[in-house]
CSV table of C-alpha atoms in Angstrom, one decimal:
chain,number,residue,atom,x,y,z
A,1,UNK,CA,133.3,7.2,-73.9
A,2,UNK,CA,130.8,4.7,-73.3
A,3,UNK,CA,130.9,5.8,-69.2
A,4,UNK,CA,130.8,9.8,-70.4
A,5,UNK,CA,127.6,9.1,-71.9
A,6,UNK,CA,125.9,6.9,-69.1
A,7,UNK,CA,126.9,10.3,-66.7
A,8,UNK,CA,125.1,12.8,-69.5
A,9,UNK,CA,122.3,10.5,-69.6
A,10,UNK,CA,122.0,10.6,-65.6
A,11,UNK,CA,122.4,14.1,-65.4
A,12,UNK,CA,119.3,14.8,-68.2
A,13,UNK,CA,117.1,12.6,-66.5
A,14,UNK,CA,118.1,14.4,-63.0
A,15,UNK,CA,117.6,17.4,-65.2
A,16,UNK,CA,114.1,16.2,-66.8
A,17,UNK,CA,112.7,14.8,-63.5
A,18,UNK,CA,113.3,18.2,-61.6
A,19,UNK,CA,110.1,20.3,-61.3
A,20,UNK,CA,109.8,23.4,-63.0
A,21,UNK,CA,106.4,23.9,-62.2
A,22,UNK,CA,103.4,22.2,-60.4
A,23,UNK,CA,100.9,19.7,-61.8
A,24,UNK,CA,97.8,19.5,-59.9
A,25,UNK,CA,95.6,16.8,-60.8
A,26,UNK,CA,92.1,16.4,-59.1
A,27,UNK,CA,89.8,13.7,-58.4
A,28,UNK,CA,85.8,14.6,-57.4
A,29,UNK,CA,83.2,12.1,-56.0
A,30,UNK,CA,80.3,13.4,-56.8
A,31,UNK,CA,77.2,11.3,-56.6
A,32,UNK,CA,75.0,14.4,-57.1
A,33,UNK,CA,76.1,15.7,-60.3
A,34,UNK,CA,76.8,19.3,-58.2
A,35,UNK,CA,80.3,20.0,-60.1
A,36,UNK,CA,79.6,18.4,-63.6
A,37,UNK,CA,81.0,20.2,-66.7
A,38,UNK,CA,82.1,22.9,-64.1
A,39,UNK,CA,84.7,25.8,-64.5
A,40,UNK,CA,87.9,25.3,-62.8
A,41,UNK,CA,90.1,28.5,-61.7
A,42,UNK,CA,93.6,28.5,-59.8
A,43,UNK,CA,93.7,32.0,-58.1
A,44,UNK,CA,96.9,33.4,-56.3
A,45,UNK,CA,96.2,36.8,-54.6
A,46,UNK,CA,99.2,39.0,-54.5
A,47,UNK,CA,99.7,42.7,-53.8
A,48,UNK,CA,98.4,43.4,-57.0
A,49,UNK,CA,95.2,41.6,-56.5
A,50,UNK,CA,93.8,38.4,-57.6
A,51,UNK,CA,95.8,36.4,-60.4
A,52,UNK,CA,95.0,33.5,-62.6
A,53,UNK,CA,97.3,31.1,-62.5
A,54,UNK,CA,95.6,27.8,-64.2
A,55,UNK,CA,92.3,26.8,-65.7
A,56,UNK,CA,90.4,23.8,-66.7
A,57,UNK,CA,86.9,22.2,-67.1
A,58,UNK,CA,85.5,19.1,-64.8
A,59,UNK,CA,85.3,16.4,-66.9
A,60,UNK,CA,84.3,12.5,-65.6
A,61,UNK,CA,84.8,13.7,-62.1
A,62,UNK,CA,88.3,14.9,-62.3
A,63,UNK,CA,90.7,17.9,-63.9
A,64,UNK,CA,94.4,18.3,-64.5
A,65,UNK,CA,95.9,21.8,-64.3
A,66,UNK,CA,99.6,22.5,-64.9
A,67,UNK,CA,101.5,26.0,-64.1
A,68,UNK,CA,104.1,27.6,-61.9
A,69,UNK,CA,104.0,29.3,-58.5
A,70,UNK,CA,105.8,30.0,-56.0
A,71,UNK,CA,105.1,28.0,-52.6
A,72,UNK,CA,102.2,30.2,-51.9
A,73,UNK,CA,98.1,30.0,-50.7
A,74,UNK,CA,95.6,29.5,-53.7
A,75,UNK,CA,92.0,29.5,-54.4
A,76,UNK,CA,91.0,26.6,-56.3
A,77,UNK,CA,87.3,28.0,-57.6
A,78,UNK,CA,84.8,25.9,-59.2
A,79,UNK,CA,81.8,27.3,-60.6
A,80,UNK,CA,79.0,25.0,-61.1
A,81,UNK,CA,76.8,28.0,-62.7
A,82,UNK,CA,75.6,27.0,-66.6
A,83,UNK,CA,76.0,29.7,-69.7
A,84,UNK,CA,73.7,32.2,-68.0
A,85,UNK,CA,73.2,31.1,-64.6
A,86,UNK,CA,74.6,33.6,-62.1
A,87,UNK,CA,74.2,31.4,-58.4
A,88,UNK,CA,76.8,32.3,-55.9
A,89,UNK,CA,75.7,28.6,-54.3
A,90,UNK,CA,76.8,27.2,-57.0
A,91,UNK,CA,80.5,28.7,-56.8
A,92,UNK,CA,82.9,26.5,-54.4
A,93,UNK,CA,86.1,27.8,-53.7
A,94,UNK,CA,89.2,25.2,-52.0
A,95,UNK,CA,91.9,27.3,-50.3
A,96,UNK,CA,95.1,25.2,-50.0
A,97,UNK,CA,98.6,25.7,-50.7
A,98,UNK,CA,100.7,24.5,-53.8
A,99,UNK,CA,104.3,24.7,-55.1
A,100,UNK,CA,105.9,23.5,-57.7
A,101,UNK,CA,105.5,19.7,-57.6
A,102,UNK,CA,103.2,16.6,-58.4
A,103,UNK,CA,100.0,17.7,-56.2
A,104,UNK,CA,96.9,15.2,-55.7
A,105,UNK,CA,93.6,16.9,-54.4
A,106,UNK,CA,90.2,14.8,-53.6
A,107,UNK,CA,87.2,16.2,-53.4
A,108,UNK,CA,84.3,14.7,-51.7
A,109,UNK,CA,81.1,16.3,-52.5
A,110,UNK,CA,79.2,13.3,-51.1
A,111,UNK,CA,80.1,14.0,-47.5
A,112,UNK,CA,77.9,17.0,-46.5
A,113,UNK,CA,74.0,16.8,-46.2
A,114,UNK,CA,74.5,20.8,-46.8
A,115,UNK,CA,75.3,22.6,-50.2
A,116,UNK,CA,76.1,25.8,-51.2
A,117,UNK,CA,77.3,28.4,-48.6
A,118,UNK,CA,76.9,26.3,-45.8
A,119,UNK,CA,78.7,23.3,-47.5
A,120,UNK,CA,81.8,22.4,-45.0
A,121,UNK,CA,84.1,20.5,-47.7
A,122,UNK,CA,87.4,20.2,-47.0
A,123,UNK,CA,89.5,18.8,-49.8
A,124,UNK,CA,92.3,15.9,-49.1
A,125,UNK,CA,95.6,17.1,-50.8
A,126,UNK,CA,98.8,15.4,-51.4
A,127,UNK,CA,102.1,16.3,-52.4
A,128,UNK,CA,102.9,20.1,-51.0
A,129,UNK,CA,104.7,20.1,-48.1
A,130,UNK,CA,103.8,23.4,-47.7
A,131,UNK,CA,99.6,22.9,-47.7
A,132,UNK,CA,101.1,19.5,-44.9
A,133,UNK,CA,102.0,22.7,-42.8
A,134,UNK,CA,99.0,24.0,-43.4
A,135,UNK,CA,96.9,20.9,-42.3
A,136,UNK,CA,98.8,20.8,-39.2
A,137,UNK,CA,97.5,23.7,-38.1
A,138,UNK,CA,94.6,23.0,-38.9
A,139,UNK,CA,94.0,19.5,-36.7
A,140,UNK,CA,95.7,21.8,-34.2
A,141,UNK,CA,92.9,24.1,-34.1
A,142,UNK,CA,89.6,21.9,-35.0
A,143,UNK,CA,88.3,21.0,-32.3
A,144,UNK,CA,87.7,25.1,-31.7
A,145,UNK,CA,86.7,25.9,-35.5
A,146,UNK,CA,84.1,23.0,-34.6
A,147,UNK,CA,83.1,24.7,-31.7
A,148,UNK,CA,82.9,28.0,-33.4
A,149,UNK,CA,80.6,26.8,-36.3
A,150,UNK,CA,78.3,25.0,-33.8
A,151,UNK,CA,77.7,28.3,-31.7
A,152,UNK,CA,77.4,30.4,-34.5
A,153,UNK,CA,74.6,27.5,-35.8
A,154,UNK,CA,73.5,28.3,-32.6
A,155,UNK,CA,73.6,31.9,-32.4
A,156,UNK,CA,71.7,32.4,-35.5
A,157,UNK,CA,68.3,29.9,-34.7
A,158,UNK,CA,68.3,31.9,-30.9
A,159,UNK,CA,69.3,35.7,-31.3
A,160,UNK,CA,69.7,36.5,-35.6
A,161,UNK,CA,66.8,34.9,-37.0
A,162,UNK,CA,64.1,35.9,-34.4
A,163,UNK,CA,65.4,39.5,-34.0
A,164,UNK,CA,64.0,40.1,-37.4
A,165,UNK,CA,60.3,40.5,-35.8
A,166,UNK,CA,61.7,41.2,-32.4
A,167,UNK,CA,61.4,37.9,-30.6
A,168,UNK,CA,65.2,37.0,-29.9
A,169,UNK,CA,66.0,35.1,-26.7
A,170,UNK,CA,68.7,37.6,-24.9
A,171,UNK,CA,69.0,35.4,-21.9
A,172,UNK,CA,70.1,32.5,-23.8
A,173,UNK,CA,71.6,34.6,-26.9
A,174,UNK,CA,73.9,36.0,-24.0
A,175,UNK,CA,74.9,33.0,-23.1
A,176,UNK,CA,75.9,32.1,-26.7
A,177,UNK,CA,78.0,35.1,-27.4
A,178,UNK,CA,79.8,34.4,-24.2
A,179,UNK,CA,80.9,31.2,-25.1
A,180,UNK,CA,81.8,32.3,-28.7
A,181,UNK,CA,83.8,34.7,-27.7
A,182,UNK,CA,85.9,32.3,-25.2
A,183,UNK,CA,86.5,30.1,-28.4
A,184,UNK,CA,87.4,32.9,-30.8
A,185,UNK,CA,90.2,33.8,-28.2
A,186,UNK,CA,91.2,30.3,-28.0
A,187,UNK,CA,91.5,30.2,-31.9
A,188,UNK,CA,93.4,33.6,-31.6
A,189,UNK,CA,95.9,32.4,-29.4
A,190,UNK,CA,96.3,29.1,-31.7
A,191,UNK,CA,97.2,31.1,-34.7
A,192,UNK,CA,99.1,33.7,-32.7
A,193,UNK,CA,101.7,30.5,-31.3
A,194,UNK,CA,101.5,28.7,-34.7
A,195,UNK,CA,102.9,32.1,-36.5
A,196,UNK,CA,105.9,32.6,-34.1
A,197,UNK,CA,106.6,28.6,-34.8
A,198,UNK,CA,106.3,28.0,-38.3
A,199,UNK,CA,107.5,31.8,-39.3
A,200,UNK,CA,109.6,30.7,-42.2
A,201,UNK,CA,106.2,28.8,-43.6
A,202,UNK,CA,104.1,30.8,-46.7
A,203,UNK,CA,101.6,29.5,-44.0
A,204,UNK,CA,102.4,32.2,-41.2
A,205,UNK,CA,102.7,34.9,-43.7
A,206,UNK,CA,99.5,34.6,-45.2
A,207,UNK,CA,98.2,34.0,-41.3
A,208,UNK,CA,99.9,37.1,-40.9
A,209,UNK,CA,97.9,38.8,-43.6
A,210,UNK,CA,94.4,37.6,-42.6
A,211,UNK,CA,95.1,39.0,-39.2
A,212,UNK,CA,95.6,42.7,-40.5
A,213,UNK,CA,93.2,42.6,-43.3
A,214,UNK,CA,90.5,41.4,-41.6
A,215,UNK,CA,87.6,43.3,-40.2
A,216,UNK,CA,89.2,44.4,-36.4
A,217,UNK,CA,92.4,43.9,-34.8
A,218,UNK,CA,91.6,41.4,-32.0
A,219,UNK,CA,95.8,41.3,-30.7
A,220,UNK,CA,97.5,43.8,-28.1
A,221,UNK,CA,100.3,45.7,-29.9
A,222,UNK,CA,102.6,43.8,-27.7
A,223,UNK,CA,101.5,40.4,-29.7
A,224,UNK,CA,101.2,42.0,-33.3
A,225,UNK,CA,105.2,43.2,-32.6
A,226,UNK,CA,105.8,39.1,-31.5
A,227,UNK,CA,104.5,38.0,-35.0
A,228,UNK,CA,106.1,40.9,-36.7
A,229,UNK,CA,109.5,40.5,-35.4
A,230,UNK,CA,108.9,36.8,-35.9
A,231,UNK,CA,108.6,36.7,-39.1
A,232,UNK,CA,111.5,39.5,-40.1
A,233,UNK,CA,114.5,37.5,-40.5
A,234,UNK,CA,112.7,34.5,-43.2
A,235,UNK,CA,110.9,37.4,-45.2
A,236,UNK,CA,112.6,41.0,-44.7
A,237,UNK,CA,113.8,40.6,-48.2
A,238,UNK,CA,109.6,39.8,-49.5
A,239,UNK,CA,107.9,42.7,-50.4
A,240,UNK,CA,104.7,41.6,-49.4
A,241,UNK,CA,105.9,41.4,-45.7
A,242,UNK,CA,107.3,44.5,-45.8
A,243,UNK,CA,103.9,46.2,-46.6
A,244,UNK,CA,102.1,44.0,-43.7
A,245,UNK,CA,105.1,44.7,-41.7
A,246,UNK,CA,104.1,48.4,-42.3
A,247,UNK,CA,100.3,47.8,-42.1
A,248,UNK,CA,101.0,46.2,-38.5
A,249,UNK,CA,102.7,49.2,-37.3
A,250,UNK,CA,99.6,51.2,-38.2
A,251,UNK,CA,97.3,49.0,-36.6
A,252,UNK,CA,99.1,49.4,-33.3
A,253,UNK,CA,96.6,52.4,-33.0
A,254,UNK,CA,93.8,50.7,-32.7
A,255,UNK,CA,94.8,47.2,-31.2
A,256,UNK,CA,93.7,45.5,-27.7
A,257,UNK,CA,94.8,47.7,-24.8
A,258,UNK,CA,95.8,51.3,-26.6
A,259,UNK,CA,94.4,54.2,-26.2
A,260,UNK,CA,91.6,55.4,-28.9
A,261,UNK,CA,93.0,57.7,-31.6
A,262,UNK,CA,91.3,61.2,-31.1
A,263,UNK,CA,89.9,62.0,-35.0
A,264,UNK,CA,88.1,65.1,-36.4
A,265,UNK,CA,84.8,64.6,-37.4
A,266,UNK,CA,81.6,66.2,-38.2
A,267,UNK,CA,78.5,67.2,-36.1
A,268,UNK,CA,74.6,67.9,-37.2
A,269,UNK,CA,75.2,71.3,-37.4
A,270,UNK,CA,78.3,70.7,-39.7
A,271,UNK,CA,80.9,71.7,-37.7
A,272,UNK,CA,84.4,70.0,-37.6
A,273,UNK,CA,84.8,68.5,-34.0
A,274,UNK,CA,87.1,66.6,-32.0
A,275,UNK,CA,86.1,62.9,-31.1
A,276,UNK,CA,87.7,63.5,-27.9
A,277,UNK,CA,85.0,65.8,-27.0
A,278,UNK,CA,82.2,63.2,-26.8
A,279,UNK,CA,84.1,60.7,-25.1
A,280,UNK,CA,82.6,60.9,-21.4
A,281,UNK,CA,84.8,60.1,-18.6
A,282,UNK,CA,84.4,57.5,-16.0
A,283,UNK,CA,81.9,55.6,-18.5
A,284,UNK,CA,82.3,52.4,-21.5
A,285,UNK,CA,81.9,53.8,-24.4
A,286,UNK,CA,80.8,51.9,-27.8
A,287,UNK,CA,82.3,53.7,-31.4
A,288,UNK,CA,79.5,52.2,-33.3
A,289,UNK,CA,80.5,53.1,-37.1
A,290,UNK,CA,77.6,52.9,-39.8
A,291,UNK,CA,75.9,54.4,-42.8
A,292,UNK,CA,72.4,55.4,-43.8
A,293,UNK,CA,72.5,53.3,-47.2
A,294,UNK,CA,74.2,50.0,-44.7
A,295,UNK,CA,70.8,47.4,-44.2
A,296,UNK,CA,72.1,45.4,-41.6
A,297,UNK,CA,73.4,48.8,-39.6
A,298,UNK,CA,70.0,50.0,-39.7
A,299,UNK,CA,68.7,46.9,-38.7
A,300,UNK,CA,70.8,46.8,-35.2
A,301,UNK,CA,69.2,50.3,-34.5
A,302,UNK,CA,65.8,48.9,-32.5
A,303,UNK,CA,68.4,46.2,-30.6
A,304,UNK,CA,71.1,49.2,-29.8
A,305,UNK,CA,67.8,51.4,-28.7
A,306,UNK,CA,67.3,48.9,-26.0
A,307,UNK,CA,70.6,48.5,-24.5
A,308,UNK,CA,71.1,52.0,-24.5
A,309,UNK,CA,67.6,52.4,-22.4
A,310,UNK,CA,69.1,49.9,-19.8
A,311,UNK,CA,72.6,50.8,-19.5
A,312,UNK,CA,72.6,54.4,-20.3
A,313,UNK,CA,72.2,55.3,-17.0
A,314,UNK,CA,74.6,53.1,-15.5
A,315,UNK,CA,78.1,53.9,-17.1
A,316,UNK,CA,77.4,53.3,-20.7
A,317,UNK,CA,77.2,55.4,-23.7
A,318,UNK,CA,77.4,55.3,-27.5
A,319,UNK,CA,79.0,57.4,-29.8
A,320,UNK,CA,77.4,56.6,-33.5
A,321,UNK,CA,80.0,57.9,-36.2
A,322,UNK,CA,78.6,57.7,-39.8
A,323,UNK,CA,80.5,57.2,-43.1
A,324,UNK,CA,77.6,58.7,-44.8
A,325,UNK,CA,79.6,61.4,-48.0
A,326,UNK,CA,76.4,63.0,-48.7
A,327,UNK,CA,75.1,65.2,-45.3
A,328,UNK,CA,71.5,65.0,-46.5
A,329,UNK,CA,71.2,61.1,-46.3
A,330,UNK,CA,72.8,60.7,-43.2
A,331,UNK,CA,70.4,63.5,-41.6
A,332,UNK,CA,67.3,62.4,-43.1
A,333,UNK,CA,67.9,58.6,-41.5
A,334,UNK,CA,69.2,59.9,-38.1
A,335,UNK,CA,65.3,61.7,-38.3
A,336,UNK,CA,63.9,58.2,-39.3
A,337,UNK,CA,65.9,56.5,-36.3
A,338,UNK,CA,65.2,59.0,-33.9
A,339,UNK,CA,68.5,57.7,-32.1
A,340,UNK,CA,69.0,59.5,-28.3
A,341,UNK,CA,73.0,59.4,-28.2
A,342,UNK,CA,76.1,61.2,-30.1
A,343,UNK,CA,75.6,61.2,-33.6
A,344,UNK,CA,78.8,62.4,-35.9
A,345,UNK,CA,80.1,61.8,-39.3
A,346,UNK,CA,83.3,61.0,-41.5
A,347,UNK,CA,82.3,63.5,-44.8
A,348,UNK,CA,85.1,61.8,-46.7
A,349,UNK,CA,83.5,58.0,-45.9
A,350,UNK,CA,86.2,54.8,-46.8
A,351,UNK,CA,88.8,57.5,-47.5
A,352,UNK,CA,88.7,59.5,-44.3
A,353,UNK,CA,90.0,59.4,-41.0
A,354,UNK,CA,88.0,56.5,-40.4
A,355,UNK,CA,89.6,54.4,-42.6
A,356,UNK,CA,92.8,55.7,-42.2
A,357,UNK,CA,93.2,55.5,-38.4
A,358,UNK,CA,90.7,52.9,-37.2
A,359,UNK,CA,91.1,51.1,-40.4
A,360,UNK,CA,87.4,50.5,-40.6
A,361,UNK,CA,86.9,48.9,-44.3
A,362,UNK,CA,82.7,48.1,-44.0
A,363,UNK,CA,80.2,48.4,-42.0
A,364,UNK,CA,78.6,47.5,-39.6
A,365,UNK,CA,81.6,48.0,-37.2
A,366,UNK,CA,82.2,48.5,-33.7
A,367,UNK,CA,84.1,48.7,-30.6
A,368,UNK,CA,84.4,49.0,-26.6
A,369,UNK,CA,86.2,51.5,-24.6
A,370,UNK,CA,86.5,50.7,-21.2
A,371,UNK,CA,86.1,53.7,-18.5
A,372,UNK,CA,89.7,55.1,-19.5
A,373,UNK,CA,88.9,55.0,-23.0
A,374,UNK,CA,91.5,52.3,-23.8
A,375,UNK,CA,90.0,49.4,-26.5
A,376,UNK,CA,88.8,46.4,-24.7
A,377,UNK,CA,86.8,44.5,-27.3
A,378,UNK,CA,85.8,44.5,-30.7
A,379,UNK,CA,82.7,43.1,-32.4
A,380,UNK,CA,80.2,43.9,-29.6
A,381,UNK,CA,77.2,43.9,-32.1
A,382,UNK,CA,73.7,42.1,-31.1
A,383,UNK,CA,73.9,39.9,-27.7
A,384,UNK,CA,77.6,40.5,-27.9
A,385,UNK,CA,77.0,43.8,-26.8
A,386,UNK,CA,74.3,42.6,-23.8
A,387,UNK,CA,77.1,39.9,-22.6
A,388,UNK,CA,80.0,42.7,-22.8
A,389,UNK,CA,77.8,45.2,-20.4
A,390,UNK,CA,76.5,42.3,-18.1
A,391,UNK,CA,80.1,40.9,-17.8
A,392,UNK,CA,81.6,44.2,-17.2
A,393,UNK,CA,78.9,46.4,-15.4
């Protein structure tokens, strides 16, 4: 009897010890005071949208949260902002990833000189194996995201911030985009290898996901078919794959090395056209996608006016297409731009062809044909643009 009962005591503590959800408990130096008294939210993202999945309050430089999750990528977001206050700076928001077990996170608001967006705080966690794939990749691909930030520092004090009253460096804002575009590749194919070797990770599959929603497709169809197939046999049976798996196929279209998708559009006159028809031959051709009502669009017109001047004659052209719904505003600004090359339009905006078949989802947005009209490059806006031509003719 006495030996039945030692076994039923082993088996309840095997039972009690066993997590059935995850307890994440956080500790904060914080010299400043930045994240006193401050609101803490857990946020999963699923196909739904965004989901609360733990709360708490800062208190002495530390909070507990308890809840359950699948091994997954959360948001933890801690808002600084008083009763009232409505500061976006103030707002700091931790990606990592959790699962259901004893989780230690450590947050050092005393390393950065910087606050607010341009704060670079990476939090130390402990206890998911699944966030230690995640910080794997990420000492994989530091030395480029490192880079990257440094250039785009860069990139805004020589081309952004002086091209607001016209006095940009191009020679050395050329020079810039060059080399930030030779690191975004780099990081590209990081992410592209680290999918097709960690494919059964929540890791990849989220990877995955930031890939196709983000603002272009920067892979060949060829490589989005690699990650895809990849990732099939861990997750054919996860809904949320099966809708990326889907959204890849779509964005096959438009990916590195296909031929653009011919749409019907709208001209001044309000006829329906082809976009074929003002695709010249023989020439590289920029789909520059915008909208009367978008500021920083508007704001690229003077630069684009320029290149245009210079290249126009010498196998380059621009084809402006303009998610504008009302007619009126999007011909009252092309008279305010006074803009030389093809102007068209997408009446139905976010749910027209644009969106549907270049998968455009803001503005500003843009991309290259080469001479064939096959995609060559995405994100050719600013000196990006002057290095693409210069590079190419």
């Amino acid at each position: 009897m006495k030996k039945i009962l030692i076994a039923l005591f082993a088996i309840a503590s095997f039972i009690s010890c066993k997590h059935e959800g995850f307890n994440l408990s956080c500790e904060i130096k914080d010299g400043r005071g930045l994240l006193k008294d401050a609101k803490v939210t857990i946020i999963r993202y699923n196909e739904e949208g965004p989901e609360t999945i733990g709360e708490a309050t800062v208190s002495d430089g530390s909070f507990k949260i308890r809840g359950n999750t699948e091994p997954c990528r959360v948001y933890v977001s801690i808002d600084a902002n008083k009763e009232g206050e409505e500061d976006y700076g103030k707002i700091y928001s931790f990606p990592i990833y959790i699962e259901n077990s004893d989780i230690k996170m450590k947050i050092d608001m005393d390393s950065v000189s910087e606050i607010g967006y341009e704060a670079n705080i990476v939090p130390v966690v402990e206890g998911s194996s699944v966030h230690d794939t995640y910080s794997e990749f990420q000492n994989s691909i530091g030395k480029y995201l490192e880079e990257e930030r440094d250039l785009h520092r860069r990139y805004l004090d020589v081309y952004q911030k002086p091209s607001l009253t016209g006095n940009e460096d191009i020679e050395q804002s050329v020079i810039i985009a060059s080399s930030l575009k030779k690191v975004k590749k780099n990081i590209r194919d990081v992410k592209k290898q680290f999918i097709t070797a960690h494919a059964s990770s929540p890791v990849a599959l989220e990877m995955f996901s930031d890939m196709l929603n983000g603002m272009y497709i920067e892979y060949t169809a060829g490589e989005l078919d690699e990650m895809k197939n990849a990732l099939y046999a861990p997750w054919k049976d996860n809904s949320r794959f099966m809708a990326l798996a889907e959204k890849a196929e779509n964005a096959k279209a438009i990916a590195i090395g296909e031929k653009y998708p011919d749409i019907e559009l709208f001209d001044k006159e309000g006829k329906a056209v082809k976009l074929s028809g003002f695709i010249p031959e023989g020439k590289f051709v920029m789909l520059e996608f915008w909208a009367s009502w978008c500021g920083p669009c508007r704001g690229e017109i003077p630069h684009l006016k320029k290149v245009f001047e210079k290249y126009s004659g010498k196998d380059f052209d621009i084809v402006s297409i303009s998610l504008d719904e009302k007619e009126s505003d999007w011909l009252k600004a092309l008279k305010e731009e006074n803009m030389s090359w093809t102007q068209l339009r997408d009446g139905k905006s976010f749910e027209g062809p644009v969106m549907n078949t270049y998968m455009v989802t803001g503005v500003p947005y843009c991309i290259m044909l080469d001479r064939n009209g096959i995609i060559v490059e995405t994100e050719v806006r600013g000196a990006f643009l002057n290095a693409f031509l210069e590079n190419n003719i």
